[in-house]
Amino acid sequence: MAEQIISTEFADVMQKSFVDYAMSVITSRAVPDVRDGLKPVQRRVLYAMHELGLNFDKPHRKSARIVGDTMGKYHPHGDSSIYEALVVMEQDFKKGMALVDGHGNFGSIEGDSAAAMRYTEARLKKFTQEVYLKDLDKNVINFLSNFDETEQEPEVLPVRVPNILVNGADGIAVGMVTSIPPHNLGEVILAVEAFIEKEEISTKELMEYIKGPDFPTGGIVINQSELEEIYRTGSGKIKVRGKLEFEPAKKKNERDKLVITEIPYTLIGSNLGKLLADIAGLVEAKKTTDIVDILNQSSKEGIRIVLELRKNADIEKLSNLLYKKTKLEDTFGVNMLTIINGKPEKLGIRDIIRHYLDFQIDLVSRKYQYLLKKELEKKEIKEGLMRAYDCLDLIIEIIRGSRSIKEVKKCLISGETSKIQFKKQTSQKAAAKLNFTEAQATA
């Protein structure tokens, strides 16, 4: 074969390759689909668990097995990224609705890492089964070939709630970032119902139901006047403050306490330790003399950071200092970037709900078309059996006079009698009039 050399500009090749790589990262890794609100790795983990039969009423299975199945069948990337996705879906302090029921050490709000996948176990939550994975066997979504075309995987999961709003999303792609805060499930459902009742509903009217983000870590949104613009455009900055509660001393030998019971969502992980260090720094720098001791009493029940105070401490002044000089008041950047028809697009909550409802209409339509088709197939078979019952002796004679099933079916469907031996001429004439369908003849 003759050698063929193609001359092209190096800059053009680099540009095309970079764009292809960027779009691959955006659509296949970092940004969730607007329909089910899941990134590909999350979708594949949940589907692998579904295929393994890890239902909420079945025993937990080793996380290593789940990661192995996901990587071997659907997601040809590193096992650490798959396990991290599994861990995050279990952590109720990161997700509005946790999707995985974990058993073992799945990390903590203070930034402790989860145990190795060989030690932890997991299964699906009932909510996930009923809302995210139901009706997969009813042709409600398209299935695609996996990376080596040996398995089939769902293009999208048939999620029945606006997951992209309920659980939020975050991801860094090439030149793009998505950051969607979690919201209260009940509020989101009420907003969807309002949209159904009034399709031209405004963002401001939707916010009568969705008051704002519902962070798992709590916190108080202090720029509520800007939320309408953020929810309309899909981008902006939400300012969140932690919650402080004053606890007066109950005994003589006790001190008054200022307790942090809720924190900004951005402090999850190592940033919580930085908050404690910043508060200690204020004391060491003598920016405040009101704090005597700092105790972190946080547990699985929730956040509890206790600041023991000196006598007659100025609570209001100390609170303002903490908000101003530490991350107890922080900013959550919102950028509601999602994948729509294979392309990234920034949406407001109204458009997100509209796309969600379009998806639901498609799911329900496909489900009942599938069920109708199945019922019509049953009807066809039953009608054929009823007809066969009326000419049972003739059919028995056709079967006995034939040499193969193929000849019998041909006779039943098209009345072809040339290769069948009949005892009576009348039987052959009656057989020539038969016109069963393919499905009826097979049955």
Short mmCIF file of C-alpha atoms in Angstrom, two decimals:
data_model
loop_
_atom_site.label_atom_id
_atom_site.label_comp_id
_atom_site.label_asym_id
_atom_site.label_seq_id
_atom_site.Cartn_x
_atom_site.Cartn_y
_atom_site.Cartn_z
CA MET A 1 0.00 0.00 0.00
CA ALA A 2 1.39 3.39 -1.01
CA GLU A 3 2.32 5.77 1.79
CA GLN A 4 -0.08 8.71 2.15
CA ILE A 5 1.07 11.88 3.89
CA ILE A 6 -1.55 14.43 4.93
CA SER A 7 -0.23 17.95 5.46
CA THR A 8 -2.10 20.09 7.98
CA GLU A 9 -1.49 23.01 10.31
CA PHE A 10 -0.31 21.92 13.77
CA ALA A 11 -2.48 24.64 15.36
CA ASP A 12 -5.60 23.24 13.62
CA VAL A 13 -4.90 19.71 14.88
CA MET A 14 -4.32 20.97 18.42
CA GLN A 15 -7.49 23.06 18.36
CA LYS A 16 -9.66 20.19 17.14
CA SER A 17 -8.11 17.71 19.58
CA PHE A 18 -8.55 20.09 22.51
CA VAL A 19 -12.20 20.79 21.66
CA ASP A 20 -12.90 17.05 21.33
CA TYR A 21 -11.22 16.37 24.68
CA ALA A 22 -13.03 19.26 26.37
CA MET A 23 -16.45 18.11 25.14
CA SER A 24 -15.69 14.55 26.25
CA VAL A 25 -14.87 15.72 29.79
CA ILE A 26 -17.91 18.02 29.91
CA THR A 27 -20.47 15.50 28.67
CA SER A 28 -18.99 12.21 29.89
CA ARG A 29 -17.52 13.05 33.29
CA ALA A 30 -18.04 16.37 35.04
CA VAL A 31 -21.49 17.79 34.22
CA PRO A 32 -24.84 16.11 35.07
CA ASP A 33 -27.65 15.45 32.60
CA VAL A 34 -30.65 17.72 33.14
CA ARG A 35 -33.03 14.74 32.96
CA ASP A 36 -31.78 12.59 35.83
CA GLY A 37 -29.34 15.05 37.43
CA LEU A 38 -26.56 12.43 37.46
CA LYS A 39 -23.04 12.36 36.11
CA PRO A 40 -22.12 9.24 34.08
CA VAL A 41 -20.12 7.70 36.94
CA GLN A 42 -23.01 8.13 39.42
CA ARG A 43 -25.48 6.66 36.92
CA ARG A 44 -23.24 3.70 36.24
CA VAL A 45 -22.64 2.97 39.94
CA LEU A 46 -26.38 2.96 40.67
CA TYR A 47 -27.10 0.78 37.63
CA ALA A 48 -24.32 -1.67 38.57
CA MET A 49 -25.82 -1.93 42.07
CA HIS A 50 -29.24 -2.51 40.52
CA GLU A 51 -27.84 -5.27 38.30
CA LEU A 52 -26.14 -6.86 41.32
CA GLY A 53 -29.53 -6.98 43.06
CA LEU A 54 -28.38 -4.84 45.99
CA ASN A 55 -31.91 -3.92 47.02
CA PHE A 56 -32.71 -2.14 50.28
CA ASP A 57 -34.08 -5.37 51.79
CA LYS A 58 -31.05 -7.48 50.81
CA PRO A 59 -27.69 -7.75 52.64
CA HIS A 60 -24.99 -5.14 52.04
CA ARG A 61 -22.24 -6.08 49.57
CA LYS A 62 -18.57 -5.09 49.63
CA SER A 63 -17.94 -1.74 47.98
CA ALA A 64 -14.99 -3.31 46.15
CA ARG A 65 -17.42 -5.61 44.31
CA ILE A 66 -19.60 -2.67 43.28
CA VAL A 67 -16.57 -0.67 42.10
CA GLY A 68 -15.22 -3.70 40.22
CA ASP A 69 -18.49 -4.33 38.38
CA THR A 70 -18.87 -0.64 37.52
CA MET A 71 -15.31 -0.36 36.20
CA GLY A 72 -15.30 -3.68 34.34
CA LYS A 73 -18.69 -3.29 32.68
CA TYR A 74 -19.48 0.39 32.30
CA HIS A 75 -16.87 2.93 33.48
CA PRO A 76 -13.31 2.30 32.20
CA HIS A 77 -11.61 4.80 34.53
CA GLY A 78 -9.75 4.63 37.84
CA ASP A 79 -11.31 2.72 40.72
CA SER A 80 -10.68 5.63 43.11
CA SER A 81 -12.99 7.98 41.15
CA ILE A 82 -15.73 5.32 41.10
CA TYR A 83 -15.41 4.66 44.84
CA GLU A 84 -15.43 8.40 45.56
CA ALA A 85 -18.71 8.74 43.64
CA LEU A 86 -20.19 5.85 45.67
CA VAL A 87 -19.03 7.43 48.94
CA VAL A 88 -20.49 10.86 48.11
CA MET A 89 -23.88 9.30 47.28
CA GLU A 90 -23.87 7.79 50.78
CA GLN A 91 -22.95 10.97 52.66
CA ASP A 92 -26.15 12.66 53.86
CA PHE A 93 -24.15 15.77 54.85
CA LYS A 94 -23.34 16.35 51.17
CA LYS A 95 -26.56 15.25 49.49
CA GLY A 96 -30.12 16.44 50.06
CA MET A 97 -31.23 12.82 49.64
CA ALA A 98 -28.54 10.16 50.06
CA LEU A 99 -28.96 7.42 47.42
CA VAL A 100 -26.76 4.68 48.89
CA ASP A 101 -27.11 2.89 52.23
CA GLY A 102 -23.56 2.43 53.49
CA HIS A 103 -22.24 0.09 56.17
CA GLY A 104 -18.91 1.02 57.70
CA ASN A 105 -16.77 4.15 57.71
CA PHE A 106 -17.88 6.40 54.84
CA GLY A 107 -16.05 9.50 56.08
CA SER A 108 -17.25 12.44 58.13
CA ILE A 109 -18.32 16.05 57.74
CA GLU A 110 -14.95 17.10 59.21
CA GLY A 111 -13.06 15.72 56.21
CA ASP A 112 -12.13 12.24 57.44
CA SER A 113 -11.72 9.91 54.47
CA ALA A 114 -13.84 6.82 53.99
CA ALA A 115 -12.25 3.47 54.79
CA ALA A 116 -10.80 1.48 51.89
CA MET A 117 -13.39 -0.10 49.61
CA ARG A 118 -12.44 -3.58 50.80
CA TYR A 119 -13.73 -2.70 54.28
CA THR A 120 -16.97 -0.85 53.54
CA GLU A 121 -20.26 -2.30 52.29
CA ALA A 122 -23.24 -0.76 50.51
CA ARG A 123 -26.69 -1.33 49.06
CA LEU A 124 -29.38 0.82 47.47
CA LYS A 125 -31.79 2.87 49.55
CA LYS A 126 -35.50 2.20 49.16
CA PHE A 127 -35.94 5.78 47.88
CA THR A 128 -33.35 5.13 45.15
CA GLN A 129 -35.04 1.90 44.06
CA GLU A 130 -38.52 3.39 43.91
CA VAL A 131 -37.63 6.78 42.44
CA TYR A 132 -34.42 6.33 40.41
CA LEU A 133 -34.44 2.76 39.07
CA LYS A 134 -38.08 1.71 38.74
CA ASP A 135 -39.49 0.61 35.34
CA LEU A 136 -36.09 0.02 33.73
CA ASP A 137 -37.61 -3.19 32.30
CA LYS A 138 -40.47 -1.32 30.60
CA ASN A 139 -38.56 0.35 27.76
CA VAL A 140 -38.85 3.81 29.33
CA ILE A 141 -35.30 4.85 28.40
CA ASN A 142 -32.75 4.03 25.70
CA PHE A 143 -29.90 1.61 26.34
CA LEU A 144 -26.47 2.08 24.77
CA SER A 145 -23.55 -0.25 24.22
CA ASN A 146 -20.79 0.07 26.82
CA PHE A 147 -17.16 0.93 25.99
CA ASP A 148 -16.33 -2.52 24.55
CA GLU A 149 -19.84 -3.33 23.27
CA THR A 150 -20.23 -6.35 25.54
CA GLU A 151 -22.90 -4.87 27.82
CA GLN A 152 -25.84 -2.49 27.61
CA GLU A 153 -26.12 0.53 29.91
CA PRO A 154 -28.89 3.13 30.30
CA GLU A 155 -28.43 6.45 28.53
CA VAL A 156 -30.19 8.07 31.48
CA LEU A 157 -32.00 6.73 34.58
CA PRO A 158 -35.81 7.08 34.80
CA VAL A 159 -35.64 9.40 37.82
CA ARG A 160 -39.08 10.54 38.99
CA VAL A 161 -38.00 13.68 40.92
CA PRO A 162 -35.99 16.73 39.76
CA ASN A 163 -32.77 15.24 41.16
CA ILE A 164 -30.60 18.05 39.81
CA LEU A 165 -32.38 20.44 42.19
CA VAL A 166 -32.89 18.01 45.09
CA ASN A 167 -29.30 16.78 45.35
CA GLY A 168 -27.52 19.56 43.52
CA ALA A 169 -24.29 18.96 41.64
CA ASP A 170 -20.70 20.11 41.43
CA GLY A 171 -18.03 19.40 38.88
CA ILE A 172 -15.03 20.94 37.18
CA ALA A 173 -14.76 20.32 33.44
CA VAL A 174 -12.44 21.90 30.86
CA GLY A 175 -13.23 25.61 30.82
CA MET A 176 -16.53 25.03 32.58
CA VAL A 177 -17.76 24.54 36.14
CA THR A 178 -21.11 23.36 37.44
CA SER A 179 -22.26 24.20 40.96
CA ILE A 180 -25.92 23.62 41.85
CA PRO A 181 -27.06 23.82 45.48
CA PRO A 182 -29.33 21.12 46.97
CA HIS A 183 -32.98 21.93 47.69
CA ASN A 184 -35.77 20.57 49.87
CA LEU A 185 -37.57 17.65 48.16
CA GLY A 186 -41.04 18.72 49.34
CA GLU A 187 -40.56 22.31 48.19
CA VAL A 188 -39.31 21.19 44.77
CA ILE A 189 -42.32 18.87 44.27
CA LEU A 190 -44.71 21.72 45.19
CA ALA A 191 -42.96 23.96 42.64
CA VAL A 192 -43.34 21.26 39.97
CA GLU A 193 -47.07 20.98 40.75
CA ALA A 194 -47.39 24.78 40.47
CA PHE A 195 -45.61 24.68 37.07
CA ILE A 196 -48.05 22.00 35.85
CA GLU A 197 -51.00 24.15 36.95
CA LYS A 198 -49.57 27.29 35.31
CA GLU A 199 -46.99 26.73 32.59
CA GLU A 200 -46.20 30.46 32.20
CA ILE A 201 -45.35 30.72 35.92
CA SER A 202 -42.51 33.12 36.71
CA THR A 203 -39.35 32.48 38.71
CA LYS A 204 -40.66 34.78 41.43
CA GLU A 205 -43.87 32.72 41.70
CA LEU A 206 -41.87 29.47 41.82
CA MET A 207 -39.93 30.94 44.74
CA GLU A 208 -43.14 30.98 46.77
CA TYR A 209 -42.51 27.20 46.97
CA ILE A 210 -38.72 26.98 46.66
CA LYS A 211 -37.68 29.57 49.25
CA GLY A 212 -33.98 28.98 48.64
CA PRO A 213 -31.33 26.27 48.91
CA ASP A 214 -31.70 23.60 51.60
CA PHE A 215 -28.12 22.78 52.54
CA PRO A 216 -27.67 19.56 54.57
CA THR A 217 -25.36 21.49 56.91
CA GLY A 218 -27.99 24.19 57.54
CA GLY A 219 -26.93 27.82 57.57
CA ILE A 220 -28.75 31.08 56.93
CA VAL A 221 -28.89 32.75 53.50
CA ILE A 222 -28.32 36.47 54.11
CA ASN A 223 -28.71 37.81 50.56
CA GLN A 224 -32.22 36.47 49.92
CA SER A 225 -33.06 39.54 47.80
CA GLU A 226 -30.58 38.28 45.18
CA LEU A 227 -31.99 34.73 44.98
CA GLU A 228 -34.60 35.58 42.34
CA GLU A 229 -31.92 36.81 39.93
CA ILE A 230 -29.73 33.77 40.69
CA TYR A 231 -32.62 31.36 40.09
CA ARG A 232 -33.68 33.20 36.92
CA THR A 233 -30.23 33.30 35.27
CA GLY A 234 -28.72 30.15 36.79
CA SER A 235 -25.65 31.91 38.19
CA GLY A 236 -24.65 34.15 41.06
CA LYS A 237 -23.35 34.02 44.62
CA ILE A 238 -25.26 32.91 47.70
CA LYS A 239 -23.97 34.24 51.01
CA VAL A 240 -24.45 31.74 53.83
CA ARG A 241 -23.91 32.23 57.55
CA GLY A 242 -23.50 29.61 60.22
CA LYS A 243 -26.01 29.59 63.06
CA LEU A 244 -24.95 30.74 66.52
CA GLU A 245 -26.87 29.95 69.70
CA PHE A 246 -26.19 31.45 73.11
CA GLU A 247 -26.35 29.01 76.05
CA PRO A 248 -26.16 30.70 79.47
CA ALA A 249 -24.37 28.91 82.30
CA LYS A 250 -26.67 26.62 84.30
CA LYS A 251 -24.31 26.05 87.26
CA LYS A 252 -21.94 28.24 89.21
CA ASN A 253 -18.80 26.51 87.98
CA GLU A 254 -19.93 26.61 84.31
CA ARG A 255 -19.32 29.33 81.72
CA ASP A 256 -21.67 30.93 79.22
CA LYS A 257 -21.37 29.31 75.79
CA LEU A 258 -21.75 30.47 72.21
CA VAL A 259 -22.50 27.35 70.16
CA ILE A 260 -22.17 26.94 66.38
CA THR A 261 -24.98 24.50 65.45
CA GLU A 262 -25.07 25.03 61.67
CA ILE A 263 -22.28 25.86 59.23
CA PRO A 264 -22.03 27.06 55.61
CA TYR A 265 -22.13 24.19 53.11
CA THR A 266 -18.68 25.23 51.86
CA LEU A 267 -17.06 24.25 55.19
CA ILE A 268 -17.60 20.51 54.68
CA GLY A 269 -14.30 18.66 54.96
CA SER A 270 -10.96 20.28 55.75
CA ASN A 271 -12.48 23.77 55.78
CA LEU A 272 -14.18 22.96 59.09
CA GLY A 273 -10.76 22.49 60.67
CA LYS A 274 -9.69 25.79 59.11
CA LEU A 275 -12.66 27.51 60.78
CA LEU A 276 -11.53 26.23 64.19
CA ALA A 277 -7.97 27.36 63.45
CA ASP A 278 -9.20 30.82 62.40
CA ILE A 279 -11.21 31.21 65.62
CA ALA A 280 -8.17 30.16 67.65
CA GLY A 281 -6.11 32.66 65.63
CA LEU A 282 -8.44 35.49 66.66
CA VAL A 283 -7.83 34.60 70.33
CA GLU A 284 -4.05 34.33 69.89
CA ALA A 285 -3.91 37.65 68.03
CA LYS A 286 -5.98 39.20 70.83
CA LYS A 287 -8.66 40.29 68.32
CA THR A 288 -11.09 39.06 71.00
CA THR A 289 -10.73 38.28 74.67
CA ASP A 290 -14.27 36.94 75.06
CA ILE A 291 -13.39 33.32 74.11
CA VAL A 292 -11.82 31.21 76.84
CA ASP A 293 -11.94 27.75 75.23
CA ILE A 294 -12.95 26.11 71.94
CA LEU A 295 -14.51 22.61 71.98
CA ASN A 296 -15.55 20.62 68.92
CA GLN A 297 -18.39 18.37 70.11
CA SER A 298 -19.70 17.54 66.63
CA SER A 299 -20.98 14.00 66.06
CA LYS A 300 -23.22 12.04 63.70
CA GLU A 301 -26.15 13.86 65.28
CA GLY A 302 -24.90 17.18 63.91
CA ILE A 303 -22.52 20.12 64.24
CA ARG A 304 -21.77 21.45 67.73
CA ILE A 305 -18.76 23.73 68.13
CA VAL A 306 -18.73 25.22 71.62
CA LEU A 307 -17.03 28.54 72.38
CA GLU A 308 -16.75 28.98 76.15
CA LEU A 309 -16.97 32.66 77.07
CA ARG A 310 -15.56 34.85 79.79
CA LYS A 311 -17.98 36.54 82.15
CA ASN A 312 -19.95 39.49 80.70
CA ALA A 313 -18.79 38.77 77.13
CA ASP A 314 -20.26 40.97 74.39
CA ILE A 315 -22.20 38.35 72.38
CA GLU A 316 -23.26 40.62 69.52
CA LYS A 317 -19.77 42.04 69.01
CA LEU A 318 -18.22 38.53 69.11
CA SER A 319 -20.79 37.17 66.63
CA ASN A 320 -20.08 39.99 64.17
CA LEU A 321 -16.33 39.39 64.53
CA LEU A 322 -16.74 35.68 63.77
CA TYR A 323 -18.84 36.41 60.68
CA LYS A 324 -16.37 39.02 59.44
CA LYS A 325 -13.02 37.39 60.19
CA THR A 326 -13.72 33.66 59.71
CA LYS A 327 -15.46 31.40 57.20
CA LEU A 328 -18.53 31.23 59.45
CA GLU A 329 -19.95 33.49 56.75
CA ASP A 330 -19.03 32.22 53.31
CA THR A 331 -20.08 32.41 49.67
CA PHE A 332 -21.50 29.54 47.61
CA GLY A 333 -21.01 30.17 43.90
CA VAL A 334 -23.97 29.05 41.79
CA ASN A 335 -23.56 28.01 38.14
CA MET A 336 -26.44 25.79 37.02
CA LEU A 337 -24.67 24.16 34.09
CA THR A 338 -26.28 20.96 32.78
CA ILE A 339 -26.18 18.69 29.74
CA ILE A 340 -29.14 19.07 27.35
CA ASN A 341 -29.21 16.88 24.22
CA GLY A 342 -25.47 16.27 24.54
CA LYS A 343 -24.53 19.95 24.93
CA PRO A 344 -23.73 22.04 28.03
CA GLU A 345 -26.23 24.79 28.83
CA LYS A 346 -26.83 27.07 31.81
CA LEU A 347 -30.43 27.10 33.08
CA GLY A 348 -32.58 28.82 35.68
CA ILE A 349 -34.88 26.77 37.92
CA ARG A 350 -37.88 27.40 35.66
CA ASP A 351 -36.14 25.85 32.63
CA ILE A 352 -34.81 22.98 34.76
CA ILE A 353 -38.37 22.12 35.85
CA ARG A 354 -39.62 22.42 32.26
CA HIS A 355 -36.99 19.97 30.99
CA TYR A 356 -37.78 17.65 33.92
CA LEU A 357 -41.49 17.60 33.02
CA ASP A 358 -40.74 16.96 29.34
CA PHE A 359 -38.66 13.98 30.47
CA GLN A 360 -41.49 12.71 32.71
CA ILE A 361 -43.99 12.91 29.84
CA ASP A 362 -41.57 10.88 27.70
CA LEU A 363 -41.09 8.29 30.48
CA VAL A 364 -44.82 7.83 31.08
CA SER A 365 -45.63 7.73 27.34
CA ARG A 366 -43.01 5.07 26.66
CA LYS A 367 -44.07 3.02 29.70
CA TYR A 368 -47.73 2.82 28.69
CA GLN A 369 -46.92 2.27 25.02
CA TYR A 370 -44.83 -0.70 26.14
CA LEU A 371 -47.59 -2.01 28.43
CA LEU A 372 -50.20 -1.54 25.69
CA LYS A 373 -48.01 -3.45 23.24
CA LYS A 374 -47.67 -6.33 25.73
CA GLU A 375 -51.44 -6.44 26.31
CA LEU A 376 -52.14 -6.41 22.56
CA GLU A 377 -49.68 -9.30 22.14
CA LYS A 378 -51.54 -11.24 24.85
CA LYS A 379 -54.87 -10.41 23.18
CA GLU A 380 -53.56 -11.68 19.83
CA ILE A 381 -52.42 -14.98 21.39
CA LYS A 382 -55.71 -15.49 23.26
CA GLU A 383 -57.76 -14.80 20.14
CA GLY A 384 -55.63 -17.33 18.25
CA LEU A 385 -56.10 -19.97 20.97
CA MET A 386 -59.87 -19.40 20.90
CA ARG A 387 -59.90 -19.91 17.12
CA ALA A 388 -57.67 -22.97 17.46
CA TYR A 389 -60.08 -24.47 20.02
CA ASP A 390 -62.88 -24.32 17.41
CA CYS A 391 -60.83 -26.33 14.89
CA LEU A 392 -58.72 -28.44 17.24
CA ASP A 393 -59.22 -31.71 15.34
CA LEU A 394 -58.08 -30.08 12.09
CA ILE A 395 -54.92 -28.70 13.71
CA ILE A 396 -54.10 -32.13 15.21
CA GLU A 397 -54.53 -33.65 11.74
CA ILE A 398 -52.19 -31.02 10.23
CA ILE A 399 -49.54 -31.75 12.88
CA ARG A 400 -49.78 -35.54 12.33
CA GLY A 401 -49.63 -35.16 8.55
CA SER A 402 -46.57 -32.90 8.50
CA ARG A 403 -42.87 -33.70 8.69
CA SER A 404 -41.69 -30.52 10.45
CA ILE A 405 -42.86 -27.65 12.64
CA LYS A 406 -41.99 -25.32 9.76
CA GLU A 407 -44.59 -27.01 7.49
CA VAL A 408 -47.24 -26.80 10.24
CA LYS A 409 -46.64 -23.08 10.79
CA LYS A 410 -46.72 -22.40 7.05
CA CYS A 411 -50.08 -24.14 6.79
CA LEU A 412 -51.55 -22.35 9.82
CA ILE A 413 -50.40 -18.91 8.61
CA SER A 414 -50.93 -19.04 4.82
CA GLY A 415 -53.02 -22.19 4.20
CA GLU A 416 -50.15 -23.99 2.40
CA THR A 417 -51.20 -27.69 2.29
CA SER A 418 -49.03 -29.18 -0.49
CA LYS A 419 -46.53 -30.85 1.86
CA ILE A 420 -49.07 -32.19 4.39
CA GLN A 421 -50.93 -35.52 4.14
CA PHE A 422 -54.62 -35.27 5.02
CA LYS A 423 -57.00 -38.18 5.70
CA LYS A 424 -59.97 -36.33 4.19
CA GLN A 425 -60.35 -33.97 1.25
CA THR A 426 -62.60 -31.73 3.36
CA SER A 427 -59.81 -31.33 5.91
CA GLN A 428 -57.43 -30.13 3.21
CA LYS A 429 -59.98 -27.56 1.97
CA ALA A 430 -60.56 -26.31 5.54
CA ALA A 431 -56.78 -26.11 6.15
CA ALA A 432 -56.33 -24.02 3.00
CA LYS A 433 -58.55 -21.32 4.57
CA LEU A 434 -56.46 -20.96 7.76
CA ASN A 435 -54.86 -17.54 8.34
CA PHE A 436 -53.40 -17.43 11.84
CA THR A 437 -50.74 -14.78 12.57
CA GLU A 438 -47.09 -15.67 13.15
CA ALA A 439 -47.43 -15.21 16.93
CA GLN A 440 -50.66 -17.24 17.07
CA ALA A 441 -49.15 -20.08 15.01
CA THR A 442 -46.08 -20.19 17.28
CA ALA A 443 -48.28 -20.30 20.39
#
